[in-house]
mmCIF file with all atom_site columns, C-alpha atoms in Angstrom:
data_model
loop_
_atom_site.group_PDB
_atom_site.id
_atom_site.type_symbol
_atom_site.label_atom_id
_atom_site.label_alt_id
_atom_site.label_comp_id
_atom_site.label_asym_id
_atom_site.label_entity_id
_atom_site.label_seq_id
_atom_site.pdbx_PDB_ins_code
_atom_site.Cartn_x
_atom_site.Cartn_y
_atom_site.Cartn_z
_atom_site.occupancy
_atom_site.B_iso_or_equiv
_atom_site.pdbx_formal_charge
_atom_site.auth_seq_id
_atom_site.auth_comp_id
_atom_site.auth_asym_id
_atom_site.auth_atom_id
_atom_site.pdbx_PDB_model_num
ATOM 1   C CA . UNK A 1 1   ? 5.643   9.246   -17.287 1.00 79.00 ? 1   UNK A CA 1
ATOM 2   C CA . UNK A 1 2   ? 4.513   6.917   -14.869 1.00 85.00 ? 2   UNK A CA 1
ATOM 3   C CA . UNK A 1 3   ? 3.394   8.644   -11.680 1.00 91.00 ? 3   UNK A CA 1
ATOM 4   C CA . UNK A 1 4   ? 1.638   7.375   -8.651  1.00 94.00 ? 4   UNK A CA 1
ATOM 5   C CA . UNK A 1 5   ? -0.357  9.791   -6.253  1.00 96.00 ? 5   UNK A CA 1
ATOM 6   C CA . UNK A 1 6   ? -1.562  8.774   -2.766  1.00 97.00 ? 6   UNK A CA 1
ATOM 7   C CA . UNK A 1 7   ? -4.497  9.774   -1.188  1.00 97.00 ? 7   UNK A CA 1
ATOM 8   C CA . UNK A 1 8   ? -6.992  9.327   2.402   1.00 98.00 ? 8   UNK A CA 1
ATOM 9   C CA . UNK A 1 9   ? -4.336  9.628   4.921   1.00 97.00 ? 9   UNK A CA 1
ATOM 10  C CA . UNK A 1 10  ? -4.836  11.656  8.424   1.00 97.00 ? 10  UNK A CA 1
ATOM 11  C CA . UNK A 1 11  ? -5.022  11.487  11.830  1.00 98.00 ? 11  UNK A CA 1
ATOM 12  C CA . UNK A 1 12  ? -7.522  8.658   13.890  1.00 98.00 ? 12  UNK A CA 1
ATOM 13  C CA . UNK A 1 13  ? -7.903  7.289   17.282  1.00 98.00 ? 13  UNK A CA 1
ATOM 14  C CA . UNK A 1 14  ? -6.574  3.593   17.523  1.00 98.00 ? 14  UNK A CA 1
ATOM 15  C CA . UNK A 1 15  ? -9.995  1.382   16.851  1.00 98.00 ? 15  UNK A CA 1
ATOM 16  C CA . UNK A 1 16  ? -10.545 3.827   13.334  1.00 98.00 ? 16  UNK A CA 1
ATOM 17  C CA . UNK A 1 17  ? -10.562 2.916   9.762   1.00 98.00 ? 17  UNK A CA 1
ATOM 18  C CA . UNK A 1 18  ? -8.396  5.082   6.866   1.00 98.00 ? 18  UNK A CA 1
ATOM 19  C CA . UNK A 1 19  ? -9.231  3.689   3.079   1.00 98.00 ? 19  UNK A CA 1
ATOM 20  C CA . UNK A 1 20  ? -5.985  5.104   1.391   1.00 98.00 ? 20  UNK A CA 1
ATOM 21  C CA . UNK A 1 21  ? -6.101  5.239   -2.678  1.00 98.00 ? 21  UNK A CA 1
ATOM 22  C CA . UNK A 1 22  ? -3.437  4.753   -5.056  1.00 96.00 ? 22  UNK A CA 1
ATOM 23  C CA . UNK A 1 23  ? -3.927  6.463   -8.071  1.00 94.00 ? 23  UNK A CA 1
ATOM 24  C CA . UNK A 1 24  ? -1.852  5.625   -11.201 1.00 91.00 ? 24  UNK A CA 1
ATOM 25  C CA . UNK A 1 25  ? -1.654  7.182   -14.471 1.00 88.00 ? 25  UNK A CA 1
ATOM 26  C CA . UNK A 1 26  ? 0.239   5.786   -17.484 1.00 77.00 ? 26  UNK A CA 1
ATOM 27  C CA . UNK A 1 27  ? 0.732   2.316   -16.220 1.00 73.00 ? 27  UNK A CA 1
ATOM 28  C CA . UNK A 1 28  ? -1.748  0.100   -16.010 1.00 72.00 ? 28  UNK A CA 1
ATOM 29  C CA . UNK A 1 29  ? -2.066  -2.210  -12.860 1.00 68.00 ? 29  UNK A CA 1
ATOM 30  C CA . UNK A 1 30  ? -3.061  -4.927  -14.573 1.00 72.00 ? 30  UNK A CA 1
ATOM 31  C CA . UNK A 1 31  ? -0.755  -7.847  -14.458 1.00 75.00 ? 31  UNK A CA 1
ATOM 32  C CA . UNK A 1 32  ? 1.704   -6.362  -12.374 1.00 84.00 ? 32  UNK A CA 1
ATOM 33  C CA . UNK A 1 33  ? 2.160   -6.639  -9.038  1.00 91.00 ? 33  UNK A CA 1
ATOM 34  C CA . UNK A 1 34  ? 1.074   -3.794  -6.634  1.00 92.00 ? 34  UNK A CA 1
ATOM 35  C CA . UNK A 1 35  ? 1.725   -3.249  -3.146  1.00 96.00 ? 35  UNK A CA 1
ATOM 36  C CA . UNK A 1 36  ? 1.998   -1.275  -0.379  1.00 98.00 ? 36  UNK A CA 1
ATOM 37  C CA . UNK A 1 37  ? 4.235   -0.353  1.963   1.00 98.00 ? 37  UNK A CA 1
ATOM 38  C CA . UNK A 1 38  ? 4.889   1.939   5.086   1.00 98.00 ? 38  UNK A CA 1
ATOM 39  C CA . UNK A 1 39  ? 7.942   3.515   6.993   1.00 98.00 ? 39  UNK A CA 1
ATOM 40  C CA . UNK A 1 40  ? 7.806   4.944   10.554  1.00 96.00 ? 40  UNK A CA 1
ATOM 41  C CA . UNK A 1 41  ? 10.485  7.134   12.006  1.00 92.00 ? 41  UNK A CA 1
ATOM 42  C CA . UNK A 1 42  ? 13.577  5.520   12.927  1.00 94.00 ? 42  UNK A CA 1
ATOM 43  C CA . UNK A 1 43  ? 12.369  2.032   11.003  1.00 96.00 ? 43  UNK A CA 1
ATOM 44  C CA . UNK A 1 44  ? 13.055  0.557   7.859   1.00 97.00 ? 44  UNK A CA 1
ATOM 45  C CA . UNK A 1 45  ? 10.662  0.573   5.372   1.00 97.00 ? 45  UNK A CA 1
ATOM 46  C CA . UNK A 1 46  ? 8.044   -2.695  5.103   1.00 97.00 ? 46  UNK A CA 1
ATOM 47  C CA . UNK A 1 47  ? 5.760   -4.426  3.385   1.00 97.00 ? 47  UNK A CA 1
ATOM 48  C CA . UNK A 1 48  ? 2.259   -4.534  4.360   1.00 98.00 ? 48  UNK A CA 1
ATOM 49  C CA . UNK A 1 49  ? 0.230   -5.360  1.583   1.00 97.00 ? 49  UNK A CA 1
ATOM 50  C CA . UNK A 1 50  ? 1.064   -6.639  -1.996  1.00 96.00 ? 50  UNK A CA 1
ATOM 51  C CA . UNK A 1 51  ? -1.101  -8.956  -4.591  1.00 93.00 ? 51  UNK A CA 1
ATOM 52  C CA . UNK A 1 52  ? -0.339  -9.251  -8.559  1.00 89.00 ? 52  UNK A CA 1
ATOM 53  C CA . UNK A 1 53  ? -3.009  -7.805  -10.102 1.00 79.00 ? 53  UNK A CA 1
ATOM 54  C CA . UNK A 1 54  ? -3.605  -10.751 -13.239 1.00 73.00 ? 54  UNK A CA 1
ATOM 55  C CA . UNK A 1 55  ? -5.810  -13.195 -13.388 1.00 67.00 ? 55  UNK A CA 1
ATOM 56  C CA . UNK A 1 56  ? -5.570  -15.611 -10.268 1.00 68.00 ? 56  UNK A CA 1
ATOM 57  C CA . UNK A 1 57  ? -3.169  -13.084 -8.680  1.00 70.00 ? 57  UNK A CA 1
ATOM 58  C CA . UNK A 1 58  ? -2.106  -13.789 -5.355  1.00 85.00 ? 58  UNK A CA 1
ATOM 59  C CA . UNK A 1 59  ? -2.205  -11.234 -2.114  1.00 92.00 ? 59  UNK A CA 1
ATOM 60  C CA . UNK A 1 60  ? 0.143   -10.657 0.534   1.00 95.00 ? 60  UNK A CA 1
ATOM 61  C CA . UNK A 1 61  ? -0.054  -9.415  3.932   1.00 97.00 ? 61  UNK A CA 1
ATOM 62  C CA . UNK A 1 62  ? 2.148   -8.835  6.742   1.00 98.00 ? 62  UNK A CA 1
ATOM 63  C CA . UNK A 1 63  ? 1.902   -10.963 9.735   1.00 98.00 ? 63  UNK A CA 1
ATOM 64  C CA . UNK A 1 64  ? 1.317   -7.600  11.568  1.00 97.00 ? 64  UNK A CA 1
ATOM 65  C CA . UNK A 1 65  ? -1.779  -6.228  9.697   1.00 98.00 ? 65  UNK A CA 1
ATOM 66  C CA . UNK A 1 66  ? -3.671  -9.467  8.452   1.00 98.00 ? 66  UNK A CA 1
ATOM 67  C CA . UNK A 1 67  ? -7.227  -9.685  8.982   1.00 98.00 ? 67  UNK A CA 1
ATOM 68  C CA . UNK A 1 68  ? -7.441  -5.520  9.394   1.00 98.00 ? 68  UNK A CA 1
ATOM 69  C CA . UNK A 1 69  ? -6.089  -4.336  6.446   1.00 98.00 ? 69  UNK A CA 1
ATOM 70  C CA . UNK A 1 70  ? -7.305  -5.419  2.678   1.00 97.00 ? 70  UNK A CA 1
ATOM 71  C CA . UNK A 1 71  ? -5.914  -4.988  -0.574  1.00 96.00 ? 71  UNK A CA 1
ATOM 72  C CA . UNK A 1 72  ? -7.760  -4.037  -3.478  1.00 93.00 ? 72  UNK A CA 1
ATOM 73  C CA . UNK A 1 73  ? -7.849  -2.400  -6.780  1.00 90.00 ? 73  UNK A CA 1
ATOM 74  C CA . UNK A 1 74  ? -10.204 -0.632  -9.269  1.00 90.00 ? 74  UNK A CA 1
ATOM 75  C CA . UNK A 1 75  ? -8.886  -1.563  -12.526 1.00 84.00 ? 75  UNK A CA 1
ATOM 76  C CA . UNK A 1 76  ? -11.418 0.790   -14.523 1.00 88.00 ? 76  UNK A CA 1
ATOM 77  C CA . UNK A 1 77  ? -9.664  3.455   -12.265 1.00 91.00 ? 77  UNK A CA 1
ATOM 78  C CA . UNK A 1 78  ? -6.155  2.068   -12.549 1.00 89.00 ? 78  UNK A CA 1
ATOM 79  C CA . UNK A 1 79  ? -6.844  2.705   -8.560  1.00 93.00 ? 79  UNK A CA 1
ATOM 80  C CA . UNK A 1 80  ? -5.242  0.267   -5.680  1.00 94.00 ? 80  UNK A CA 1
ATOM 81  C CA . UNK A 1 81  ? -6.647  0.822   -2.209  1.00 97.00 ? 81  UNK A CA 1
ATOM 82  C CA . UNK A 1 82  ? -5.523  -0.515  1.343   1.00 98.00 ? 82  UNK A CA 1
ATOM 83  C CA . UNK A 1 83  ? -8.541  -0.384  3.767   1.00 98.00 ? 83  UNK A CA 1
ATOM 84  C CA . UNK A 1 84  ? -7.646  -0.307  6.918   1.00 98.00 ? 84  UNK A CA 1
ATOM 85  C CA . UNK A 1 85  ? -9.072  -1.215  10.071  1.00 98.00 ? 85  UNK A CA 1
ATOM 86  C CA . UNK A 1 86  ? -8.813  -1.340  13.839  1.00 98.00 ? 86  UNK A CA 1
ATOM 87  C CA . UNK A 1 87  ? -6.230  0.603   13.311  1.00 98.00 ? 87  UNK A CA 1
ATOM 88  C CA . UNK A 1 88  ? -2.995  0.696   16.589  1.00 98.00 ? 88  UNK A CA 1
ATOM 89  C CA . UNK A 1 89  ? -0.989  3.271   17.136  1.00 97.00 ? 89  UNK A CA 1
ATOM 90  C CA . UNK A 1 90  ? 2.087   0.828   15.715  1.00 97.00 ? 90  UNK A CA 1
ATOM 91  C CA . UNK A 1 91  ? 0.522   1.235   12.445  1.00 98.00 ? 91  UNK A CA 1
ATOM 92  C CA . UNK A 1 92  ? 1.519   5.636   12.427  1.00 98.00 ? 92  UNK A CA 1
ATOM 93  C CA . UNK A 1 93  ? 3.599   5.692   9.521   1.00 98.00 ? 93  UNK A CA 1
ATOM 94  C CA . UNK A 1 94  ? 3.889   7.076   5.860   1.00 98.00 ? 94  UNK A CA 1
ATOM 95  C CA . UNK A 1 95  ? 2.492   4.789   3.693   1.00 98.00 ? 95  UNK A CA 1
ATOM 96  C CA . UNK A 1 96  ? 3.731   4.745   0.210   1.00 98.00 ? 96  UNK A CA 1
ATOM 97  C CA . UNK A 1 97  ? 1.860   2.705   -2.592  1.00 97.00 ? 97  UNK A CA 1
ATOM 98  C CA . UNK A 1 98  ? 3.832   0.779   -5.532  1.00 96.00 ? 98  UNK A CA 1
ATOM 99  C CA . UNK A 1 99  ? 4.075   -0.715  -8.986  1.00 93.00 ? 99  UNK A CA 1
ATOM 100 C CA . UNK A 1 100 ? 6.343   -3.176  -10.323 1.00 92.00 ? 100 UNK A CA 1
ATOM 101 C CA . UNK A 1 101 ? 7.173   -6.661  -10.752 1.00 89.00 ? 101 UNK A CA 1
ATOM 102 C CA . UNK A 1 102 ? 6.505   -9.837  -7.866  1.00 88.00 ? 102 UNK A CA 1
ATOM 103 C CA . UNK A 1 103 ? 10.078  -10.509 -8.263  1.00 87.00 ? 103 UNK A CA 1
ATOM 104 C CA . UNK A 1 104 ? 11.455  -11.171 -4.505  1.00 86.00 ? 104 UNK A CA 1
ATOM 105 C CA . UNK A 1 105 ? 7.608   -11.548 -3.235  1.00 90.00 ? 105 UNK A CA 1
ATOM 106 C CA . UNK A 1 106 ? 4.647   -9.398  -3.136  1.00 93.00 ? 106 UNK A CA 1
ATOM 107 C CA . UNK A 1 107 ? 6.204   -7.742  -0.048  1.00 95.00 ? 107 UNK A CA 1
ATOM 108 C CA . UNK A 1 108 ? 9.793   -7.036  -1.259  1.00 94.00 ? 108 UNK A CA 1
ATOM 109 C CA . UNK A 1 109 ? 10.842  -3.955  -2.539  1.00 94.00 ? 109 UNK A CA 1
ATOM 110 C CA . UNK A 1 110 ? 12.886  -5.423  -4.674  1.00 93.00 ? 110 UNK A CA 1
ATOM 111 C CA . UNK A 1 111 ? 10.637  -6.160  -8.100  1.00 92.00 ? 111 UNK A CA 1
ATOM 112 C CA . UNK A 1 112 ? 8.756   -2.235  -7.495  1.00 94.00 ? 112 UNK A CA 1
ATOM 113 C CA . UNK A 1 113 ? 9.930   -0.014  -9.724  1.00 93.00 ? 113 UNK A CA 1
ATOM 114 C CA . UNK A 1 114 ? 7.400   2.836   -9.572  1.00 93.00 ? 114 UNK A CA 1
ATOM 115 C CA . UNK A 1 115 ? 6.993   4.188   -6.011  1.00 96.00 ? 115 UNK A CA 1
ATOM 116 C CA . UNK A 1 116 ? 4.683   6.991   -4.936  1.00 97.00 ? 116 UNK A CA 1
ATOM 117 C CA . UNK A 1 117 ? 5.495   10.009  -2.515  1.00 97.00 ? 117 UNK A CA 1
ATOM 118 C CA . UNK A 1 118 ? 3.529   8.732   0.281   1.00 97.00 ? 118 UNK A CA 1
ATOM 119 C CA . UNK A 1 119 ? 0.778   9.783   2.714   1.00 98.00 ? 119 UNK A CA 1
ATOM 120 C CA . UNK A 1 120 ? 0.947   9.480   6.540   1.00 98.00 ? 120 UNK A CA 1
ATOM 121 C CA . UNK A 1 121 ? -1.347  7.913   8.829   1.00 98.00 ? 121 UNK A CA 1
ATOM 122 C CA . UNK A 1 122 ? -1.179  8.866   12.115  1.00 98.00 ? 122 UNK A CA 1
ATOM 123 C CA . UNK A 1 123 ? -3.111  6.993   15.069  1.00 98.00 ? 123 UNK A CA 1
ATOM 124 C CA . UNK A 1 124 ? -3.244  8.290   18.559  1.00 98.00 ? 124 UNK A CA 1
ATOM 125 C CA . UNK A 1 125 ? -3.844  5.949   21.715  1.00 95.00 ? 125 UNK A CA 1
#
């Protein structure tokens, strides 16, 4: 059973870094395309982060995080991070990591198929 377990969420002033970790057991994220994605209250649910995890496998960002957050991946751990920094208080959310297909775009929930339970970030002004 595939299962996906996220990890390195809490509470930081705006400014802060959080690494969050994906970790995935019996799927490999290799060749697939991996993402991540994040839901505040009241808001739908978006894309922040997404790359396909072959060879020459492309990354995605949302205009709204690039060049503070980075996507990257462990394959030895089957492990997908997001590092992010300089974090706002826009970006308090739960973030939820996921597994699938690029289908629609790295930043479309339409090709993941495997979706973890989330963990929330929190930043404070």
């Amino acid at each position: 059973q595939v299962q996906l377990m996220e990890s390195g969420g809490g509470s930081v002033q705006a400014g802060g870094s959080l690494r969050l970790s994906c970790a995935i057991t019996a799927y490999t994220i290799s060749g697939y395309c991996m993402g991540w994605f994040r839901q505040a209250p009241g808001k739908e649910r978006e894309g922040v982060a997404g790359r396909f995890s072959g060879g020459g496998g492309g990354t995605s960002y949302a205009d709204s995080v690039k060049g503070r957050f980075t996507i990257s991946q462990d394959n030895a751990k089957n492990t997908l991070y997001l590092q992010m920094t300089s974090l706002k208080p826009e970006d308090t959310a739960m973030y939820y990591c996921a597994a699938g297909s690029c289908v629609g775009g790295r930043l479309s929930e339409r090709g993941y198929k495997f979706w973890g339970q989330g963990t929330q970030v929190t930043v404070s002004s």
